[in-house]
Short mmCIF file of C-alpha atoms in Angstrom, two decimals:
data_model
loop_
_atom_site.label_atom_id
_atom_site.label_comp_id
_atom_site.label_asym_id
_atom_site.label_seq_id
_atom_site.Cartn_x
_atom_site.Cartn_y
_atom_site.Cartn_z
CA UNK A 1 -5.90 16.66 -2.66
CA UNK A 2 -7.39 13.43 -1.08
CA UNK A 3 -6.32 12.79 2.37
CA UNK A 4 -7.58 9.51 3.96
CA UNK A 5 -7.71 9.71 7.84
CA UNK A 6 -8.26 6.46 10.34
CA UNK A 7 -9.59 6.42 14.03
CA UNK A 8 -8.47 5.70 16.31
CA UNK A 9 -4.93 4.91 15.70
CA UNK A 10 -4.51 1.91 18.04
CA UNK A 11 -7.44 -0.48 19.31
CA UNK A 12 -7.03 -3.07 22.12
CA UNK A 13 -9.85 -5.58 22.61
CA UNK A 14 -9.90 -9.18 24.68
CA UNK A 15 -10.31 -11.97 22.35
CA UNK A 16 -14.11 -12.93 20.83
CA UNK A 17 -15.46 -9.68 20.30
CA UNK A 18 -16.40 -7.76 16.96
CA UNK A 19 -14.93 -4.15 16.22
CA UNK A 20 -14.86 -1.39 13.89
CA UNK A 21 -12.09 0.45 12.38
CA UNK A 22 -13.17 3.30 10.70
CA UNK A 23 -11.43 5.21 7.47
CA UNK A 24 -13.05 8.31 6.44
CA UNK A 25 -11.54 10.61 3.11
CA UNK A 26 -11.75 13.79 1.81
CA UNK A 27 -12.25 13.23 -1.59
CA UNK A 28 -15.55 11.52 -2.69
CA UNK A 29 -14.32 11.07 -6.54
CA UNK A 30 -12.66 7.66 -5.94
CA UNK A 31 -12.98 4.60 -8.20
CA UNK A 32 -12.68 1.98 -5.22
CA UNK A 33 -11.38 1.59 -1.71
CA UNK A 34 -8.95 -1.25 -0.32
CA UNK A 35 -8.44 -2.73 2.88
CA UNK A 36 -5.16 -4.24 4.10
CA UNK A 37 -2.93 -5.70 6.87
CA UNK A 38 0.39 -5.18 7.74
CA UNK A 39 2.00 -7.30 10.11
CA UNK A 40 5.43 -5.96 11.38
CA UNK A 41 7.90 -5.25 9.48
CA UNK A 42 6.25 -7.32 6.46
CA UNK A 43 4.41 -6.02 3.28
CA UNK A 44 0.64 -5.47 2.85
CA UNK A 45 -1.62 -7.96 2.07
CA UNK A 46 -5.24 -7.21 0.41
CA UNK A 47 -8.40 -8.12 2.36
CA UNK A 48 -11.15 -6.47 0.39
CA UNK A 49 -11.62 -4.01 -2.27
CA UNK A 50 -14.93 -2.08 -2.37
CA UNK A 51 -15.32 -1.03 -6.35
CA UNK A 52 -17.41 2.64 -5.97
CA UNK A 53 -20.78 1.47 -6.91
CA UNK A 54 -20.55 -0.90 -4.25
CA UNK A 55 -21.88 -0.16 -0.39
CA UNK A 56 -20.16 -3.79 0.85
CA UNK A 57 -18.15 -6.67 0.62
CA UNK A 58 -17.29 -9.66 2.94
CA UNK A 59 -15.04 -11.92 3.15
CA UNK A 60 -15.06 -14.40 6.09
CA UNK A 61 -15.36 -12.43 9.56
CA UNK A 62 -14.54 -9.10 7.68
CA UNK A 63 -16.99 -7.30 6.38
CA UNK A 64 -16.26 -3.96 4.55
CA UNK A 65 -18.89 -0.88 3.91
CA UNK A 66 -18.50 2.16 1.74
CA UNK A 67 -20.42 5.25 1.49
CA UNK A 68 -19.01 7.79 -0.83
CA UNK A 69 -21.32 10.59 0.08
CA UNK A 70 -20.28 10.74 3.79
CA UNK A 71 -16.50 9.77 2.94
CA UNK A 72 -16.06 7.10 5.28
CA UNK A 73 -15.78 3.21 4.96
CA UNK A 74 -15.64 0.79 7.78
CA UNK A 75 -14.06 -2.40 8.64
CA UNK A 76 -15.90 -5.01 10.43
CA UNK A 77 -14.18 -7.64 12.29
CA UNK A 78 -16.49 -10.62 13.80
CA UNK A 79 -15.29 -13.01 16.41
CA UNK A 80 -12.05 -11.39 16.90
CA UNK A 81 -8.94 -13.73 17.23
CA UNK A 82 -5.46 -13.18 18.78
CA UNK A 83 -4.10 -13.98 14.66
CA UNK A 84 -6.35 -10.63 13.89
CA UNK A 85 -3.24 -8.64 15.49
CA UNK A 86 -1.68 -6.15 12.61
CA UNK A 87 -1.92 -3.03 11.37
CA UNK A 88 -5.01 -2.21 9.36
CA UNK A 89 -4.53 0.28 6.80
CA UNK A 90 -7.29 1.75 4.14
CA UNK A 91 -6.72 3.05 0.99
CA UNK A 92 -8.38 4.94 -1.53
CA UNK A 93 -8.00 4.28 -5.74
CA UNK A 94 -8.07 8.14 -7.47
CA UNK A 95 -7.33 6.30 -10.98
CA UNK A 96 -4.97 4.51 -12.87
CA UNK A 97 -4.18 3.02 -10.08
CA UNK A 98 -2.73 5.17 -7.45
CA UNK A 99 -3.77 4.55 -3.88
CA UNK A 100 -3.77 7.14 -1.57
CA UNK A 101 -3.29 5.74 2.43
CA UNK A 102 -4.37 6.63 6.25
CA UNK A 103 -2.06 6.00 8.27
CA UNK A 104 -3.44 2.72 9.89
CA UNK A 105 -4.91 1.62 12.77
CA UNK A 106 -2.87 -0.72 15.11
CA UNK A 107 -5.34 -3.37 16.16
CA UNK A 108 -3.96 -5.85 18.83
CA UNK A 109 -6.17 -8.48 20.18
CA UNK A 110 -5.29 -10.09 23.55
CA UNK A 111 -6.51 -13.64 24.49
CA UNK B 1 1.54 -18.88 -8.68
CA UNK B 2 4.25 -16.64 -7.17
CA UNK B 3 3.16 -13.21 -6.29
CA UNK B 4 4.86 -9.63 -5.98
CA UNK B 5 8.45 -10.22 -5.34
CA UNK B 6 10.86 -7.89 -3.87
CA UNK B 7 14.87 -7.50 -3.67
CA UNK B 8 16.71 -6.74 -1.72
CA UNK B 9 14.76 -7.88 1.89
CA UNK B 10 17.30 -5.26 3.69
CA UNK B 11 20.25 -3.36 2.98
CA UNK B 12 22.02 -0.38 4.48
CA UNK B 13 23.44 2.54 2.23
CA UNK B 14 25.71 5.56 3.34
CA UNK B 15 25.01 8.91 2.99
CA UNK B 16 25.28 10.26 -0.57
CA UNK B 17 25.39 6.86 -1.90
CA UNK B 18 22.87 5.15 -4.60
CA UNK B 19 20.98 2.15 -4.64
CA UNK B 20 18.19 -0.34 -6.66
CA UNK B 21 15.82 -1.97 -5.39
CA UNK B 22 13.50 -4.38 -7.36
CA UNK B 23 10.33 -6.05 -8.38
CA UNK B 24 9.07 -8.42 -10.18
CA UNK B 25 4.83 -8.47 -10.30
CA UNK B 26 2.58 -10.85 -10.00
CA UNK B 27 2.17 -13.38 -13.34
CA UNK B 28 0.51 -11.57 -15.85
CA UNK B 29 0.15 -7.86 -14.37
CA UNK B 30 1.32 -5.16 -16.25
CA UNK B 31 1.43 -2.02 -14.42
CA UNK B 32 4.11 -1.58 -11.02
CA UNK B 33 4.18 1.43 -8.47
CA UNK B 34 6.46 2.09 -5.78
CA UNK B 35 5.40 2.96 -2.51
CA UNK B 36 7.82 4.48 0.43
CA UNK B 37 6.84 4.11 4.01
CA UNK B 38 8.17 5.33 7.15
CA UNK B 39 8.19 4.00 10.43
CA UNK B 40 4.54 4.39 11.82
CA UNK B 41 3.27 6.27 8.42
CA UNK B 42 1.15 5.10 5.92
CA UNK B 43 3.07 3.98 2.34
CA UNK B 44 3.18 6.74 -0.04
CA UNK B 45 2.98 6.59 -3.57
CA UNK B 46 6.50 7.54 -5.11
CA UNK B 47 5.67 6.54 -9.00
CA UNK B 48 3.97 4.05 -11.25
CA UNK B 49 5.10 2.64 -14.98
CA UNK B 50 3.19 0.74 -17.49
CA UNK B 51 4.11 -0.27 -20.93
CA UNK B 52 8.05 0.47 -19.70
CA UNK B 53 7.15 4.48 -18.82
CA UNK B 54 6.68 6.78 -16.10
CA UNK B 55 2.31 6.99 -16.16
CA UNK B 56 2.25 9.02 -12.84
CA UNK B 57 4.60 10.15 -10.14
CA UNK B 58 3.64 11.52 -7.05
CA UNK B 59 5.73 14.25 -4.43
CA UNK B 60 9.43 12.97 -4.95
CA UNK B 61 12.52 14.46 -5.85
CA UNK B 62 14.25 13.59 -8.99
CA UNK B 63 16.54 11.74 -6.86
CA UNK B 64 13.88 8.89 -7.33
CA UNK B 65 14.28 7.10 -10.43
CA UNK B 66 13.04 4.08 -11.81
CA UNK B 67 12.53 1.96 -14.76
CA UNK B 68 10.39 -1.09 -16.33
CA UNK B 69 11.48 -3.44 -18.93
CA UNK B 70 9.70 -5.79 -21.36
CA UNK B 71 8.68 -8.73 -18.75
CA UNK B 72 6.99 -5.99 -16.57
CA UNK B 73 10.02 -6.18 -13.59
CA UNK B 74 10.54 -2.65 -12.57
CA UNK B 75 13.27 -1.13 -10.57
CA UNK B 76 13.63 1.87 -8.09
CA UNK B 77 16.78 4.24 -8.28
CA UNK B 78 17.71 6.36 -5.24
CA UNK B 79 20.65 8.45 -5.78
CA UNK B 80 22.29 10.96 -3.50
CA UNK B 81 20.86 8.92 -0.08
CA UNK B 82 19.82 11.08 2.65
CA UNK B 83 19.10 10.00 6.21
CA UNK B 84 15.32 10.73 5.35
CA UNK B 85 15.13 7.93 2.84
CA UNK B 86 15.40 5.34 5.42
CA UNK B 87 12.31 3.34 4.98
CA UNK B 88 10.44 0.44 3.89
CA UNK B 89 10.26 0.64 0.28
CA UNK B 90 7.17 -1.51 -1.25
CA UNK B 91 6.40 -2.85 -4.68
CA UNK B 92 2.43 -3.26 -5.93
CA UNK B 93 1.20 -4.62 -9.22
CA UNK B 94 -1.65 -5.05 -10.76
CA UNK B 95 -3.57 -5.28 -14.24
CA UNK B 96 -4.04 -1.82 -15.74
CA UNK B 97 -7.79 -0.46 -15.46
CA UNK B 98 -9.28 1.45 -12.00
CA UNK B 99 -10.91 -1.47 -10.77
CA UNK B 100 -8.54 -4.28 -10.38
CA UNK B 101 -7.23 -5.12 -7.15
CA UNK B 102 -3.79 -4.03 -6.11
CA UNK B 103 -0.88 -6.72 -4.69
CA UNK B 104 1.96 -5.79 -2.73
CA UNK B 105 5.42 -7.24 -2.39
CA UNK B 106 7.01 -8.04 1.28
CA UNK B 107 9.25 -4.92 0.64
CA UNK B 108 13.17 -3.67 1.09
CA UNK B 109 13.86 -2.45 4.01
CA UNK B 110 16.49 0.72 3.11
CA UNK B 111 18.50 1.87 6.15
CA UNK B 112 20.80 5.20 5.37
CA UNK B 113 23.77 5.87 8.00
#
């Protein structure tokens, strides 16, 4: 059974620096990992999607890594900005489709 | 292009009472799953249809139905509400295949007294 855990559970940082929210799994047979963000009380919105013979993708200031043999994928944020504050959650694809979640890391930024 | 959309935003249900929720998905996706999330928890997958049937279902009672018709809008059937079903109840669509990338709706917020 895949179980996808996320450290550390809440992150505070001041304003302009980079951080790393880390998502590690159990389960190394997975077709692709997502990233989201939550912002309270509101739905998920996609940031990146990692397809399993990938090690990275970026998009803007977040940059996303994947190594399947250790089970862990990071999220890089660069230049972080007060707008950056959500809930980041990961999420692992074990087929057809079904995504299997951490629990999220809380990230606030303060300016 | 409009993308996953959810109704209702909120509601609140008594005890022992049923309700639907829907979803339509994002133009031209043709597979839906239904997520529940508690407060603080990560969403967790309660089922998924494509071509109008149940494909996979994951660790929910029976008391979870649901249902997709032609146009690819799918609904979500709880009956017998407990107090533990309070939670945010999100929709995600996609194109069928392992590689696409998955869009969620905004959610229904389901509040059991």
């Amino acid at each position: 059974k895949q179980e996808v855990t996320q450290i550390p559970a809440a992150l505070s940082v001041p304003e302009g620096e980079n951080l790393v929210l880390n998502c590690s799994f159990t389960d190394s047979a997975i077709y692709n990992l997502q990233w989201f963000r939550q912002d309270p009380g509101k739905g998920l919105t996609s940031l990146l999607l990692i397809q399993s013979s990938q090690r990275e993708q970026t998009s803007g200031r977040l940059n996303a890594s994947l190594d399947k043999s250790s089970g862990r994928s990071t999220l890089y944020i660069a230049a972080s900005q007060p707008g950056d504050s959500a809930t980041y959650l990961c999420a692992g694809n074990q087929g057809a489709q079904k995504l299997v979640f951490g629990q999220g890391t809380r990230l606030t930024i303060n300016p | 292009d409009a993308g996953v959309t959810q109704s209702p935003t909120h509601l609140i249900k008594t005890r022992g009472q049923q309700v639907t929720l829907r979803c339509s998905p994002k133009s031209g996706h043709d597979t839906v799953s239904w997520y529940q999330q508690a407060l603080g928890q990560g969403p967790q997958f309660i089922f998924q249809y494509y071509e109008e049937e149940e494909r996979q279902r994951g660790n929910f009672p029976d008391r979870f139905s649901g249902h997709q018709f032609p146009n690819y809008s799918s609904e979500l059937n709880v009956n017998a509400l407990l107090l533990g079903d309070s939670a945010l109840y999100l929709c995600a669509s996609s194109f069928t295949g392992t590689g696409n990338t998955i869009y969620f709706g905004e959610g229904s917020w389901l509040t059991v007294v």
